[in-house]
XYZ file of C-alpha atoms in Angstrom:
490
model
C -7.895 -3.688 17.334
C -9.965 -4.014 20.631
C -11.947 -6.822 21.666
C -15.862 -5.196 20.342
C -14.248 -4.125 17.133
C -12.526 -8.083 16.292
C -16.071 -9.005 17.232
C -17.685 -6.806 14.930
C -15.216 -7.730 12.028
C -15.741 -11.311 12.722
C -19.695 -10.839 12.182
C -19.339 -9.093 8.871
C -17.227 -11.593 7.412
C -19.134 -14.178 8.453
C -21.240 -12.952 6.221
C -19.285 -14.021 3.284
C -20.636 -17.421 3.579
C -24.204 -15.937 2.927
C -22.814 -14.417 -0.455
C -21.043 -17.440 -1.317
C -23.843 -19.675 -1.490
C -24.815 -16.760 -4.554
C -22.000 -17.090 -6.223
C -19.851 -14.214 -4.808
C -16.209 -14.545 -4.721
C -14.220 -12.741 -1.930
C -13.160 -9.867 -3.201
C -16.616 -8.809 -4.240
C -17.645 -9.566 -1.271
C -15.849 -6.762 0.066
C -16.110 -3.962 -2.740
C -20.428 -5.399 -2.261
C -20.285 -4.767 1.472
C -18.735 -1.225 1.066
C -21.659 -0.432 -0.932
C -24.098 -1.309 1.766
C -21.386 -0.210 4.658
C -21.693 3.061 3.509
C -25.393 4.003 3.289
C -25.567 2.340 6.743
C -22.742 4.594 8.082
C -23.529 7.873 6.692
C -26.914 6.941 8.815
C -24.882 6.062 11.925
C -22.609 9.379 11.665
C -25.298 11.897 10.296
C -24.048 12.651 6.992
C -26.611 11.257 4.477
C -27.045 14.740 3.026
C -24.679 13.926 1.010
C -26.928 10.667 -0.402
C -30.196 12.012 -2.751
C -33.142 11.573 -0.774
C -34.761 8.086 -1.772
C -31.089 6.061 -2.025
C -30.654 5.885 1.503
C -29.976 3.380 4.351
C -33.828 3.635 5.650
C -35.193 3.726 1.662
C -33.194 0.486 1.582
C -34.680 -1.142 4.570
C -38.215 0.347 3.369
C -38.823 -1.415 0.748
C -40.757 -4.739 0.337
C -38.283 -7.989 0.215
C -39.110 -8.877 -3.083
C -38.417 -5.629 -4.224
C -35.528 -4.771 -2.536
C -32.772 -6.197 -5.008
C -34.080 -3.947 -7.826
C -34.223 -1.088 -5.712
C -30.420 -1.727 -4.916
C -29.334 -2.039 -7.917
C -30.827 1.245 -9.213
C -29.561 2.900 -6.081
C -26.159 1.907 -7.143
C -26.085 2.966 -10.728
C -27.991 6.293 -9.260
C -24.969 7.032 -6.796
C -22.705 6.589 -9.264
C -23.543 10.499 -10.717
C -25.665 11.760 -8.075
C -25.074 12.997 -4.618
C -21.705 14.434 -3.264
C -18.247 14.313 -5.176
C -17.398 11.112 -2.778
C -20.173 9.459 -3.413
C -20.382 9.535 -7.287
C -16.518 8.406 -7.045
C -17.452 5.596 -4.590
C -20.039 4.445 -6.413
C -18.585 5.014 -9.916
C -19.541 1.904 -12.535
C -20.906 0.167 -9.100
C -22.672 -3.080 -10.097
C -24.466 -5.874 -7.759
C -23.115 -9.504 -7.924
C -26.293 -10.449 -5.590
C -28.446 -12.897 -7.547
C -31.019 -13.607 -5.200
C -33.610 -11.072 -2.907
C -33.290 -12.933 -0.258
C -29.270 -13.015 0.331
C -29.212 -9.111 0.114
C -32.379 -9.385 2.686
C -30.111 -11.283 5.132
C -27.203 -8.705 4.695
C -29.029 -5.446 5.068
C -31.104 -7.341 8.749
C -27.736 -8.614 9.608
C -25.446 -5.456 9.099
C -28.424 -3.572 10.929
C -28.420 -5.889 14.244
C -24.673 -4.956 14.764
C -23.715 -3.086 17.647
C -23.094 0.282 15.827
C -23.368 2.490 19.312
C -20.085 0.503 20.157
C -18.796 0.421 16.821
C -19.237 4.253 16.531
C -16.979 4.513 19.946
C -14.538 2.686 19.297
C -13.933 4.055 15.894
C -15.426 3.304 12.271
C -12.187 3.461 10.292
C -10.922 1.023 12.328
C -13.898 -1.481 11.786
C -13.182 -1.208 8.411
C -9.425 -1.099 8.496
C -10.264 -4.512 9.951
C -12.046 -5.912 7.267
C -9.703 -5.272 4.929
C -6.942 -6.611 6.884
C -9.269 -9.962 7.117
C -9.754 -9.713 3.320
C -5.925 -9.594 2.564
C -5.079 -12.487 4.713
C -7.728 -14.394 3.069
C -5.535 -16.148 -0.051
C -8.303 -17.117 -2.036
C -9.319 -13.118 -2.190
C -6.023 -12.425 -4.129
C -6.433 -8.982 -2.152
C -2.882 -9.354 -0.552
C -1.153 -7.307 -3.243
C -3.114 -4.187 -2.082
C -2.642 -4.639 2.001
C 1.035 -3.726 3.558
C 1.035 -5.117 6.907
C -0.217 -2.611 9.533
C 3.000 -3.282 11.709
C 5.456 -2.589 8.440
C 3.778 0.336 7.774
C 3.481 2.134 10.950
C 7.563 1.488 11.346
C 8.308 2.857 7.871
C 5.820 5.644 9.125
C 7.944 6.256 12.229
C 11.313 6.639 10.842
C 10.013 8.979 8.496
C 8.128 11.429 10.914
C 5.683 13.356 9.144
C 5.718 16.995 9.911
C 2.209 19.071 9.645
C 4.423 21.253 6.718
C 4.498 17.582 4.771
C 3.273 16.751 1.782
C 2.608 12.957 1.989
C 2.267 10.979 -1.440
C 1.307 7.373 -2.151
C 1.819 7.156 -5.958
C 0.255 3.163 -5.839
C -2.048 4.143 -2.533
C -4.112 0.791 -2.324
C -6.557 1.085 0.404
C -4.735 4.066 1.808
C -3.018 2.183 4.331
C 0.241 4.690 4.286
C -1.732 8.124 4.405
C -4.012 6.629 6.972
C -1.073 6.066 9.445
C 0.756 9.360 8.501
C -3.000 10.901 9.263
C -2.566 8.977 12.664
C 0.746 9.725 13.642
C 0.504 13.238 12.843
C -2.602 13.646 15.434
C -0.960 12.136 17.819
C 2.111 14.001 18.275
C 0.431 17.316 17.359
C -3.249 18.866 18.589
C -4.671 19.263 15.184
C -7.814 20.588 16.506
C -6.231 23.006 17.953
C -4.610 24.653 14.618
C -5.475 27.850 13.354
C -8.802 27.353 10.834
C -6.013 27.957 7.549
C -3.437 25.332 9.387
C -6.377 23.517 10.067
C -7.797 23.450 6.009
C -4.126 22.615 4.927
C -3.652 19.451 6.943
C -6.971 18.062 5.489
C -6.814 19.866 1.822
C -3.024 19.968 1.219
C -0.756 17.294 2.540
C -2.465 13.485 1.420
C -2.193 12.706 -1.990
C -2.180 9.201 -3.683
C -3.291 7.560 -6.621
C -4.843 3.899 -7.240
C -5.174 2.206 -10.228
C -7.263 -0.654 -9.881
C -11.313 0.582 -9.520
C -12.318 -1.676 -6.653
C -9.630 -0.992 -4.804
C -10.048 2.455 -5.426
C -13.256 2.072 -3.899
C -12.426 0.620 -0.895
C -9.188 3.442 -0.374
C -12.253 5.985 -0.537
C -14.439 4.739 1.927
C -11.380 3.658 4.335
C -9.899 7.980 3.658
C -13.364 8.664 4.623
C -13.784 6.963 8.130
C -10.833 7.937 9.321
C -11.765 11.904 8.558
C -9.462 12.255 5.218
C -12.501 12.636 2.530
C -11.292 13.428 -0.894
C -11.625 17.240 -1.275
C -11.879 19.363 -5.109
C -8.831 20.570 -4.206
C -6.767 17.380 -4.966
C -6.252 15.946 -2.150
C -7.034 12.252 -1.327
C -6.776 9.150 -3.529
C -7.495 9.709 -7.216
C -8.577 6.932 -9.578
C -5.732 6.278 -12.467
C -2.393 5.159 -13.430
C 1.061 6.297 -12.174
C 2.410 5.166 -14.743
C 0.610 7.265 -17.552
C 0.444 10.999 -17.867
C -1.904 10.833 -15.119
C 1.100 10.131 -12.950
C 2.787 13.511 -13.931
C -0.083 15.190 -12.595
C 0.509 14.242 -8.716
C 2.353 17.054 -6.946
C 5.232 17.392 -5.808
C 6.414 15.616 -2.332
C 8.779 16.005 0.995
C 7.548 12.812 1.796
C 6.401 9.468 -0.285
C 5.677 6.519 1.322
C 4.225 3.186 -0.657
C 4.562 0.005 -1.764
C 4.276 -0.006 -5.665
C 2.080 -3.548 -6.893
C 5.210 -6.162 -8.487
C 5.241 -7.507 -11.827
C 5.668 -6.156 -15.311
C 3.543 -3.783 -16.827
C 0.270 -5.587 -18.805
C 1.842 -6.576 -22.807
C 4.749 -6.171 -21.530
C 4.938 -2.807 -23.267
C 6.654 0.413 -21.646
C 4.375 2.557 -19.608
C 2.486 5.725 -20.814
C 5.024 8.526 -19.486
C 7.423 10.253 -21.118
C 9.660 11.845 -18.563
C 10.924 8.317 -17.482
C 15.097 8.445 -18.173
C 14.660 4.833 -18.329
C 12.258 3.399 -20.150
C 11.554 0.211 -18.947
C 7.760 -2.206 -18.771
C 9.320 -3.685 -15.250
C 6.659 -1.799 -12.754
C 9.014 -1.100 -9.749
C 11.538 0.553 -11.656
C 8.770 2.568 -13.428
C 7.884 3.109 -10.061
C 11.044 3.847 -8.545
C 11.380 5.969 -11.121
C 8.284 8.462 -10.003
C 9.326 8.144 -6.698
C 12.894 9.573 -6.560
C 11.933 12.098 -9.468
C 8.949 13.433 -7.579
C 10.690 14.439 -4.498
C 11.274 17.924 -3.513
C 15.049 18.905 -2.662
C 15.451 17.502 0.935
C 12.175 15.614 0.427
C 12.069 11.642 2.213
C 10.681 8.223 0.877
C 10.180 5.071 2.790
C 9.892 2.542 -0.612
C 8.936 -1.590 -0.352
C 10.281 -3.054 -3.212
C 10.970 -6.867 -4.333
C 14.399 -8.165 -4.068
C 14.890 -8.122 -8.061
C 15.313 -4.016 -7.623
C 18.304 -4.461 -5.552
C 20.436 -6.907 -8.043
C 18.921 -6.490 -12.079
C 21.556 -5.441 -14.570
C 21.427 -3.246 -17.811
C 18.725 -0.941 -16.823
C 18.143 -1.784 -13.402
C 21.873 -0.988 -12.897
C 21.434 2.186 -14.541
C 18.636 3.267 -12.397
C 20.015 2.279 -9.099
C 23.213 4.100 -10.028
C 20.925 7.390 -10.637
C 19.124 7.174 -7.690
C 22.326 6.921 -5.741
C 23.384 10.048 -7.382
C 20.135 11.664 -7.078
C 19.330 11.241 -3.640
C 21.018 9.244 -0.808
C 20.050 6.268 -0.183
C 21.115 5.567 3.223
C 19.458 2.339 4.403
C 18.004 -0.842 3.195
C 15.715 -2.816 5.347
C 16.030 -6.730 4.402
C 12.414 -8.020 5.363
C 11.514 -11.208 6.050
C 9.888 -13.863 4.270
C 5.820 -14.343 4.271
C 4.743 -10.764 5.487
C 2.826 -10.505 1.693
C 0.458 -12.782 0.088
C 3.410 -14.487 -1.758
C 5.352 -16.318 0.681
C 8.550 -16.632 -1.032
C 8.978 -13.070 -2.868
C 11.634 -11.497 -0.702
C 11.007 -7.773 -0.133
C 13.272 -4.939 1.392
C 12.279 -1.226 2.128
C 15.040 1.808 0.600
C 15.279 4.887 2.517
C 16.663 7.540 1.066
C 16.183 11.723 0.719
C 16.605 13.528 -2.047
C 19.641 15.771 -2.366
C 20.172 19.230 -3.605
C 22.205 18.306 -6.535
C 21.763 15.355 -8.700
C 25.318 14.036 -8.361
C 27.039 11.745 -5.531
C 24.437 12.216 -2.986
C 25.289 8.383 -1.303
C 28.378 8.254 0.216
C 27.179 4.881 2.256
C 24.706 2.635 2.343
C 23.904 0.505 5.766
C 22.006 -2.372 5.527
C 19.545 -4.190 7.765
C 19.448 -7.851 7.684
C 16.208 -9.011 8.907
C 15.502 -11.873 6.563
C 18.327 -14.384 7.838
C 17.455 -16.704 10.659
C 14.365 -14.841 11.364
C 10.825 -17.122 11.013
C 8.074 -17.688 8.427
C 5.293 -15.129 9.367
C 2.110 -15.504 8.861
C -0.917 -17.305 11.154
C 1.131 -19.407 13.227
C 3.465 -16.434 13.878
C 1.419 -12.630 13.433
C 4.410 -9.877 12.358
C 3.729 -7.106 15.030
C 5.359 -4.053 15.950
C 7.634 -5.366 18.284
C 9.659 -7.180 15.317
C 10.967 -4.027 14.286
C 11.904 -2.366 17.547
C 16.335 -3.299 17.256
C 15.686 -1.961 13.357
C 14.476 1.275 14.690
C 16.750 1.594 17.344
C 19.645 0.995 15.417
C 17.903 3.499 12.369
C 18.320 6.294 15.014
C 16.055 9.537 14.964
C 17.157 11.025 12.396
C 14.542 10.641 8.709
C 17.054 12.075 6.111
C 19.940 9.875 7.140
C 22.023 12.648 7.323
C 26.012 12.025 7.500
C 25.991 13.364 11.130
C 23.035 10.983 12.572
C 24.652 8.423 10.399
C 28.038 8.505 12.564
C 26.402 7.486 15.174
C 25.521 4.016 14.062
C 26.892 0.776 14.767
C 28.135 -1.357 12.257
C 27.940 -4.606 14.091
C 30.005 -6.887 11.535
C 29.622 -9.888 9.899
C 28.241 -11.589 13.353
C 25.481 -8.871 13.063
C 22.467 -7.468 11.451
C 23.430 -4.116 10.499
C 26.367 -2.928 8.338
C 27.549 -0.086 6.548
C 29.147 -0.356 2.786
C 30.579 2.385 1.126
C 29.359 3.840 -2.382
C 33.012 2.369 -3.421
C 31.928 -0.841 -2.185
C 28.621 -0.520 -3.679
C 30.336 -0.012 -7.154
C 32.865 -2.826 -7.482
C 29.677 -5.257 -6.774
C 28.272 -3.565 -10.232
C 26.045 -1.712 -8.405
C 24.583 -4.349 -6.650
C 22.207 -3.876 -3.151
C 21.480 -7.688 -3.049
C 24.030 -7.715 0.325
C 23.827 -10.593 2.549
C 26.513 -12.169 4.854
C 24.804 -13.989 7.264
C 24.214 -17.594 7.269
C 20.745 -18.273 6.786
C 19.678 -21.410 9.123
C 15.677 -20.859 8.813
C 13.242 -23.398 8.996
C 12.274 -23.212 5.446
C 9.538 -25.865 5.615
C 6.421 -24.213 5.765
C 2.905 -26.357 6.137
C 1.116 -23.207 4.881
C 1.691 -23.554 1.708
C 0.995 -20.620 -1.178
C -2.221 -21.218 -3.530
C -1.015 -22.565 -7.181
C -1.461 -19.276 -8.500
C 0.266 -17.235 -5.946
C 3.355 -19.715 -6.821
C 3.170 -19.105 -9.906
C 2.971 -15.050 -9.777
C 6.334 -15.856 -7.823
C 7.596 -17.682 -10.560
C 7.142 -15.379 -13.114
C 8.475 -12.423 -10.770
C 12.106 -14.557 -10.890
C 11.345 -15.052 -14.710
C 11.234 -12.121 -15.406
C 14.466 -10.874 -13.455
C 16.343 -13.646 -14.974
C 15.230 -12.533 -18.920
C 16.268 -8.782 -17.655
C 19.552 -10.258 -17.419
C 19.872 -12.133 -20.351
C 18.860 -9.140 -22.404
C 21.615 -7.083 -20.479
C 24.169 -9.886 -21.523
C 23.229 -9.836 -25.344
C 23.539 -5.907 -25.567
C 26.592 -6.172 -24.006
C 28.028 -8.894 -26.693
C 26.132 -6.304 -29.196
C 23.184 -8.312 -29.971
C 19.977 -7.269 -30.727
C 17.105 -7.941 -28.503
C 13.846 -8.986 -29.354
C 11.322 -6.702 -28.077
C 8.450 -9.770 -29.019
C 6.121 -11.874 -27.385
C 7.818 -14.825 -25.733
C 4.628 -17.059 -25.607
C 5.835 -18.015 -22.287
């Protein structure tokens, strides 16, 4: 992020402390700004034909102080099925949490005395790529769960090398984060302007396609497509609105490439999600998840998958479904990641590679995995995860995205003294299927003065609860019990 574009961040959430004062917690801070963010920028770029005359940036500014809160607030339930397909879906159920004339007053004259000839140069979607980053490493926003770390993603992003004959899917897209930096990588190692017009419509029509469940958030993965030149098309493209988990889910296409990082947890109730070509039905979200991901690949298709360390090691079920993707696909690396790169400090994360084969039997032969959990230090403000942290991982990944047998006889298996090392599906099996693989000894500084909020410990708390109850259930069905399917009250 250059230096005018920090500076420009920095202003608008300074601006949070003027909402505040009306009650307005974080997060709708940033789903309100949006809102006025883009009127103003469909001014700055010249695209408010798409806004009805009367519900623009200037009608906004127009209008009499006093007046202008109502006038808002009818502008936002107007937008919401008027104007262009984007707009309606931006501004779909929109509602004001502004209580007073005068805060939105300050906003809209503070909003307009930024330096938007600078902002437009240095690049819009960055701005706002900015502000969200802000957001998520804000803990009292709770907006965490929906921001993978720039750095993280750009890696996973490398090592799977989109191709222009990709299609890219985020099945739990957030604020877009993974398409965006396919989208980037893809015009930087190939002139998309200078495409034919029909290669041209298919990169921006045929090759990004997500879904996000939560509204707001759907929102903000909208307006953050939008600025950096992926709008939502009527062809399908983009980020819809729904759940991946429901029929919905089935309706996403097909992918070579899938790239996300599904939310944690167990599904709301605790029931079993919505869709009924799941083998295994299960209401833990990242094996539903997982699930999607491995099924929706095309033959020879990639993924690049973050996942919580309870994926690698849960029995009964989990077993079964690690044992299928193995089959199905090969998984040929695991990236251990470290500690306090997400809003929960102490949920430890990894990322699965793997490709699906042309058969669904045997496809893993060998797994390698990357250790870069052990003796490695707590990120977060003191120490910023960049890029750089993942330069040996990639070098030792190699070049090749599928993981093929050939590029993977060129790795180095560096031993138990080492970071990276190779286990056999054999291997694999006698540990019951296991992935949980560590052999280094772990001598991190595990104090930690920034501590997680009460809540975010205890989201972490019911994460490992709910691994541990997985495995009791697994143990009773294997004595031939039966298991409860109630409410615990817990």
């Amino acid at each position: 992020m250059s230096t005018i574009t920090h500076d420009i961040v920095a202003k608008l959430w300074n601006l949070c402390n003027v909402l505040k004062d009306d009650g307005v917690t974080y997060h709708q801070y940033v789903t309100e700004l949006t809102y006025l963010l883009f009127l103003k920028m469909a001014k700055e770029t010249g695209t408010e034909e798409q806004i009805p005359a009367g519900y623009r940036w200037d009608d906004l500014e127009a209008k009499a102080a006093p007046n202008r809160l109502e006038h808002y607030k009818f502008t936002l339930i107007h937008l919401g099925t008027n104007g262009s397909t984007l707009v309606q879906e931006i501004f779909a159920n929109a509602s004001s949490f502004i209580k007073k004339p005068a805060t939105l007053s300050t906003l809209v004259a503070e909003i307009d005395k930024l330096d938007w000839y600078s902002a437009r140069q240095e690049g819009l979607g960055d701005l706002y790529e900015g502000l969200l980053e802000k957001n998520a490493n804000e803990k009292k926003s709770g907006a965490g769960q929906y921001f993978t770390p720039r750095p993280l993603i750009d890696s996973m992003v490398a090592m799977m090398q989109p191709q222009l004959t990709d299609i890219i899917q985020d099945p739990a897209a957030g604020t877009g984060g993974f398409l965006i930096s396919a989208s980037r990588y893809l015009r930087k190692h190939h002139d998309i302007t200078g495409l034919t017009e029909d290669k041209q419509r298919r990169f921006y029509t045929k090759t990004f396609f997500g879904m996000e469940h939560v509204q707001d958030t759907h929102r903000l993965a909208l307006m953050n497509l939008m600025l950096h030149g992926l709008d939502s098309n009527p062809n399908g493209a983009g980020i819809r609105y729904g759940d991946t988990l429901s029929p919905e889910g089935e309706a996403l296409p097909k992918a070579t490439l899938i790239l996300t990082n599904p939310p944690f947890g167990t599904k709301k109730g605790g029931g079993l999600p919505s869709r009924t070509d799941f083998t295994f039905p299960t209401s833990n979200k990242q094996f539903c998840f997982l699930q999607h991901i491995y099924r929706g690949l095309k033959p020879g298709g990639r993924a690049a998958v973050v996942l919580p360390g309870n994926v690698l090691f849960e029995g009964n079920i989990g077993r079964q479904i690690r044992a299928d993707l193995m089959d199905k696909c090969n998984l040929h690396t695991i990236l251990r990641l470290p500690t306090g790169i997400f809003y929960a400090q102490g949920v430890k994360t990894n990322v699965l590679f793997f490709s699906r084969g042309a058969t669904d039997k045997g496809n893993t032969k060998e797994v390698w995995v990357y250790d870069l959990r052990a003796n490695m230090p707590q990120y977060g403000k003191r120490t910023v995860l960049t890029r750089a942290h993942f330069a040996e991982f990639e070098a030792a990944y190699g070049d090749d995205p599928l993981g093929s047998p050939k590029s993977l006889r060129k790795r180095r298996d560096t031993g138990e003294a080492g970071r990276f090392r190779r286990f056999t599906r054999e291997e694999i099996a006698s540990r019951g299927d296991s992935l949980d693989i560590a052999w280094l000894k772990d001598d991190s500084d595990t104090n930690n003065d920034e501590l997680p909020e009460p809540a975010i410990l205890a989201r972490e708390a019911l994460i490992e609860l709910d691994a541990a109850m997985e495995e009791l259930r697994g143990i009773l069905e294997e004595l031939g019990e039966d298991v409860l399917e109630e409410e615990s009250g817990i």
